C-alpha positions as a printed NumPy array, in Angstrom:
array([[  2.253,  21.294,  14.633],
       [  2.604,  23.631,  11.138],
       [  1.526,  23.653,   7.8  ],
       [  3.805,  25.167,   5.726],
       [  5.741,  23.363,   2.927],
       [  4.923,  21.658,   0.094],
       [  2.576,  18.568,  -0.633],
       [  3.804,  14.95 ,   1.327],
       [  3.206,  11.327,   1.012],
       [  3.936,   7.828,   2.819],
       [  4.133,   5.165,   1.331],
       [  5.323,   1.678,   2.751],
       [  6.776,  -0.789,   0.795],
       [  8.412,   1.26 ,  -0.914],
       [ 11.66 ,  -0.403,  -2.071],
       [ 10.528,  -2.435,  -5.41 ],
       [  7.328,  -3.657,  -6.974],
       [  4.057,  -1.643,  -6.922],
       [  5.21 ,   0.692,  -4.074],
       [  8.572,   1.857,  -5.657],
       [  6.856,   2.311,  -8.604],
       [  3.744,   4.604,  -6.742],
       [  7.159,   6.125,  -4.844],
       [  8.745,   7.368,  -8.122],
       [  5.319,   8.971,  -9.29 ],
       [  4.124,  10.827,  -6.123],
       [  7.992,  12.34 ,  -6.583],
       [  7.157,  13.636, -10.289],
       [  4.079,  14.866,  -9.302],
       [  5.45 ,  16.484,  -6.54 ],
       [  5.703,  15.213,  -2.54 ],
       [  7.718,  15.344,  -1.11 ],
       [  7.999,  11.219,   0.341],
       [  8.399,   9.721,   3.731],
       [  9.335,   5.691,   2.604],
       [  9.659,   2.205,   4.069],
       [ 10.808,  -0.771,   3.773],
       [ 11.373,  -4.202,   6.158],
       [ 14.673,  -5.216,   5.061],
       [ 16.058,  -3.631,   1.46 ],
       [ 17.93 ,  -0.552,   2.677],
       [ 20.103,   0.182,   0.277],
       [ 18.044,  -0.294,  -2.477],
       [ 15.66 ,   1.999,  -1.048],
       [ 18.634,   4.025,   0.327],
       [ 18.875,   4.58 ,  -3.532],
       [ 15.486,   5.172,  -4.829],
       [ 15.474,   7.907,  -2.648],
       [ 18.636,   9.059,  -4.223],
       [ 17.509,   8.835,  -7.304],
       [ 14.178,  10.433,  -6.646],
       [ 15.691,  13.655,  -4.887],
       [ 17.927,  13.934,  -7.809],
       [ 15.061,  13.76 , -10.824],
       [ 12.8  ,  15.229,  -9.064],
       [ 13.881,  18.212,  -7.104],
       [ 11.658,  16.481,  -3.538],
       [ 13.394,  15.7  ,  -0.242],
       [ 12.826,  11.81 ,   1.004],
       [ 13.326,  10.226,   4.298],
       [ 13.644,   6.463,   4.384],
       [ 12.934,   4.282,   6.807],
       [ 14.086,   0.138,   7.607],
       [ 11.834,  -1.917,   9.297],
       [  8.507,  -3.924,  10.149],
       [  5.631,  -1.528,   9.512],
       [  4.159,  -3.321,  12.05 ],
       [  5.92 ,  -2.373,  15.223],
       [  4.221,  -0.113,  16.971],
       [  7.259,   2.053,  18.566],
       [  9.007,   1.935,  14.776],
       [  5.634,   3.59 ,  13.178],
       [  5.053,   5.728,  16.727],
       [  9.072,   6.733,  16.091],
       [  8.469,   7.666,  12.048],
       [  5.187,   9.947,  12.983],
       [  7.376,  12.476,  14.711],
       [  8.943,  13.063,  12.216],
       [  6.196,  13.367,  10.043],
       [  4.322,  17.137,  10.435],
       [  1.267,  16.147,   9.18 ],
       [  0.326,  13.879,   5.536],
       [ -1.798,  14.689,   2.382],
       [ -1.197,  10.857,   1.136],
       [ -1.059,   7.321,   2.827],
       [ -0.353,   4.303,   0.643],
       [ -0.451,   1.413,   2.543],
       [  1.157,  -1.145,  -0.126],
       [  4.085,  -2.948,   2.256],
       [  2.875,  -6.783,   1.576],
       [  3.365, -10.798,   2.509],
       [  1.675, -13.399,   1.027],
       [  1.876, -17.831,   1.771],
       [  1.379, -20.401,  -0.284],
       [  0.142, -23.52 ,   1.358],
       [ -2.748, -25.391,   2.558],
       [ -4.017, -23.688,   6.17 ],
       [ -3.884, -26.994,   7.93 ],
       [  0.285, -26.706,   7.447],
       [  0.516, -23.075,   8.768],
       [  1.599, -21.985,  11.715],
       [  0.619, -19.512,  14.226],
       [  3.606, -17.203,  13.981],
       [  3.787, -17.8  ,   9.911],
       [ -0.839, -17.06 ,  10.32 ],
       [ -0.181, -13.886,  12.542],
       [  3.038, -12.223,  10.19 ],
       [ -0.014, -12.386,   7.135],
       [ -2.146, -10.251,   9.356],
       [  0.549,  -8.443,  11.071],
       [  2.197,  -6.806,   7.94 ],
       [ -0.984,  -6.681,   5.576],
       [ -3.573,  -5.374,   7.324],
       [ -2.331,  -5.071,  11.754],
       [  0.377,  -2.315,  10.223],
       [ -2.713,  -0.543,   8.189],
       [ -4.725,   0.45 ,  11.071],
       [ -1.209,   1.379,  13.011],
       [ -0.164,   4.089,  10.131],
       [ -3.445,   5.497,   9.318],
       [ -3.983,   5.898,  13.276],
       [ -0.969,   7.841,  13.74 ],
       [ -2.023,  10.02 ,  10.245],
       [ -5.274,  11.121,  11.386],
       [ -5.111,  13.006,  13.464],
       [ -3.483,  15.741,  11.215],
       [ -5.433,  15.071,   8.852],
       [ -8.801,  15.97 ,  10.58 ],
       [ -7.454,  19.11 ,  12.117],
       [ -6.024,  20.193,   8.759],
       [ -9.602,  18.443,   6.509],
       [ -8.376,  16.978,   4.278],
       [ -6.301,  14.085,   2.847],
       [ -5.813,  10.505,   1.114],
       [ -5.133,   7.099,   2.024],
       [ -5.273,   5.018,  -0.629],
       [ -4.899,   0.954,   0.354],
       [ -2.862,  -1.678,  -1.614],
       [ -5.52 ,  -5.085,  -1.874],
       [ -5.857,  -7.939,  -4.109],
       [ -8.254,  -9.973,  -5.819],
       [ -8.048, -12.567,  -3.62 ],
       [ -9.288, -10.574,  -0.526],
       [-12.557,  -9.862,  -2.57 ],
       [-12.857, -13.929,  -3.999],
       [-10.546, -15.864,  -2.063],
       [ -8.347, -18.065,  -3.013],
       [ -6.96 , -21.338,  -2.046],
       [ -3.681, -22.218,  -0.994],
       [ -3.82 , -18.546,  -0.026],
       [ -6.246, -18.471,   3.191],
       [ -4.183, -15.523,   5.589],
       [ -3.701, -13.598,   2.574],
       [ -6.967, -13.483,   1.681],
       [ -9.005, -12.93 ,   4.756],
       [ -5.897,  -9.756,   5.855],
       [ -6.93 ,  -8.039,   2.028],
       [-10.527,  -8.513,   2.874],
       [ -9.381,  -7.525,   5.805],
       [ -8.508,  -3.791,   4.524],
       [-11.829,  -4.406,   2.237],
       [-13.63 ,  -3.972,   4.972],
       [-11.075,  -0.941,   6.768],
       [-11.291,   0.749,   4.22 ],
       [-14.768,   0.287,   3.328],
       [-15.588,   1.413,   7.311],
       [-13.108,   3.906,   7.25 ],
       [-14.541,   5.681,   5.556],
       [-17.681,   6.942,   6.763],
       [-15.853,   7.912,   9.739],
       [-13.625,   9.899,   7.783],
       [-16.176,  11.441,   5.795],
       [-17.376,  13.905,   7.597],
       [-13.286,  14.909,   8.144],
       [-13.61 ,  15.545,   3.989],
       [-10.637,  12.269,   4.449],
       [-10.887,  10.253,   1.33 ],
       [-10.168,   6.283,   1.961],
       [-10.189,   4.142,  -1.005],
       [ -8.548,   0.686,  -1.46 ],
       [ -6.738,  -0.937,  -5.157],
       [ -8.091,  -4.615,  -5.15 ],
       [ -4.964,  -5.764,  -7.743],
       [ -5.245,  -8.704,  -9.815],
       [ -1.733, -10.137, -10.929],
       [  0.926,  -8.12 , -10.854],
       [  4.436,  -8.36 , -12.604],
       [  6.205,  -8.464,  -8.707],
       [  8.796, -10.309,  -6.911],
       [  5.742, -11.646,  -4.841],
       [  4.787, -13.404,  -8.36 ],
       [  8.645, -14.738,  -8.605],
       [  7.734, -18.011,  -6.766],
       [  4.709, -19.102,  -9.771],
       [  7.078, -20.457, -13.083],
       [  6.616, -20.377, -16.633],
       [  3.805, -22.407, -17.259],
       [  2.46 , -21.677, -13.545],
       [  2.251, -18.151, -14.781],
       [  0.996, -18.465, -18.325],
       [ -2.115, -20.644, -17.127],
       [ -2.856, -17.204, -15.182],
       [ -3.04 , -14.671, -18.32 ],
       [ -4.821, -17.567, -20.294],
       [ -7.76 , -16.877, -17.209],
       [ -7.107, -12.664, -17.75 ],
       [ -9.459, -11.515, -20.696],
       [ -6.58 ,  -8.281, -21.08 ],
       [ -4.292, -11.293, -21.991],
       [ -0.497, -10.239, -19.883],
       [ -0.594,  -9.242, -16.216],
       [ -0.354,  -5.593, -14.692],
       [  2.864,  -3.593, -14.504],
       [  3.249,  -1.879, -11.121],
       [  3.205,   1.338, -13.157],
       [ -0.444,   1.101, -13.83 ],
       [ -1.616,   0.123, -10.326],
       [  0.665,   4.164,  -9.628],
       [ -1.319,   5.641, -12.431],
       [ -4.486,   4.968, -10.716],
       [ -2.574,   5.865,  -7.372],
       [ -2.423,   8.775,  -8.417],
       [ -6.634,   9.133,  -9.561],
       [ -7.391,   8.378,  -6.615],
       [ -5.12 ,  11.525,  -5.192],
       [ -6.115,  14.222,  -7.051],
       [ -9.021,  15.949,  -6.799],
       [-12.624,  13.909,  -6.248],
       [-13.371,  14.293,  -3.349],
       [-16.897,  12.095,  -3.523],
       [-15.205,   9.138,  -3.957],
       [-14.694,   7.385,  -0.586],
       [-14.955,   4.25 ,   0.876],
       [-14.391,   2.165,  -2.865],
       [-12.401,  -1.163,  -3.736],
       [-11.222,  -0.998,  -6.616],
       [-10.064,  -3.27 ,  -8.955],
       [ -7.339,  -3.103, -11.302],
       [ -7.635,  -6.813, -12.845],
       [ -7.821,  -7.283, -16.325],
       [-10.91 ,  -7.772, -16.194],
       [-10.391, -11.356, -14.713],
       [-13.47 , -10.72 , -12.399]])
């Protein structure tokens, strides 16, 4: 495959929230984008149009479940190489593990962890050939410490953290950096399950006295994607001092 062309990045789960902020940050930095979402195709197309018009970059959109092995392979047929891979797509399940079905468990694991395997596996060969690349996995503080009533989510993000550390060791000799961001409470739709009282209780536990913004996660992604080739294998906590 040819190395000609500009910088290219893939962001999964890009239609809203953290993924949307990351996509805009990368577009502003001059990256041509490949973006996925599961269901919000119209929202993703609208975002692509805005980014192309504002930053004069190219966007390609894909609407499918990112844990679909065949669809991921088809998408990568369109991607000559990646400079940056951001694994952001994720879902949560709130409830007692005893009440969770095996189908629900697998859906969380597939979306949050197995999808990272699929995209990384597809991106790695060209990164290795070119001897450069950045992989950033969006994780969670619950992957560090675990959360009651979010056992599957915690387990999946713990897996993402372990994948990050292990893959960084595997790809280090090829000059590819792999890091993760363990997010605390960020102002996204995923946290809309909490009512105002519950959110106030959460904020009281955060030394920064507020929830994080998607743009702050995106800023950290930018930092991980620029320059430093010695920073790898890290799970960086972004939680306002909560942990």
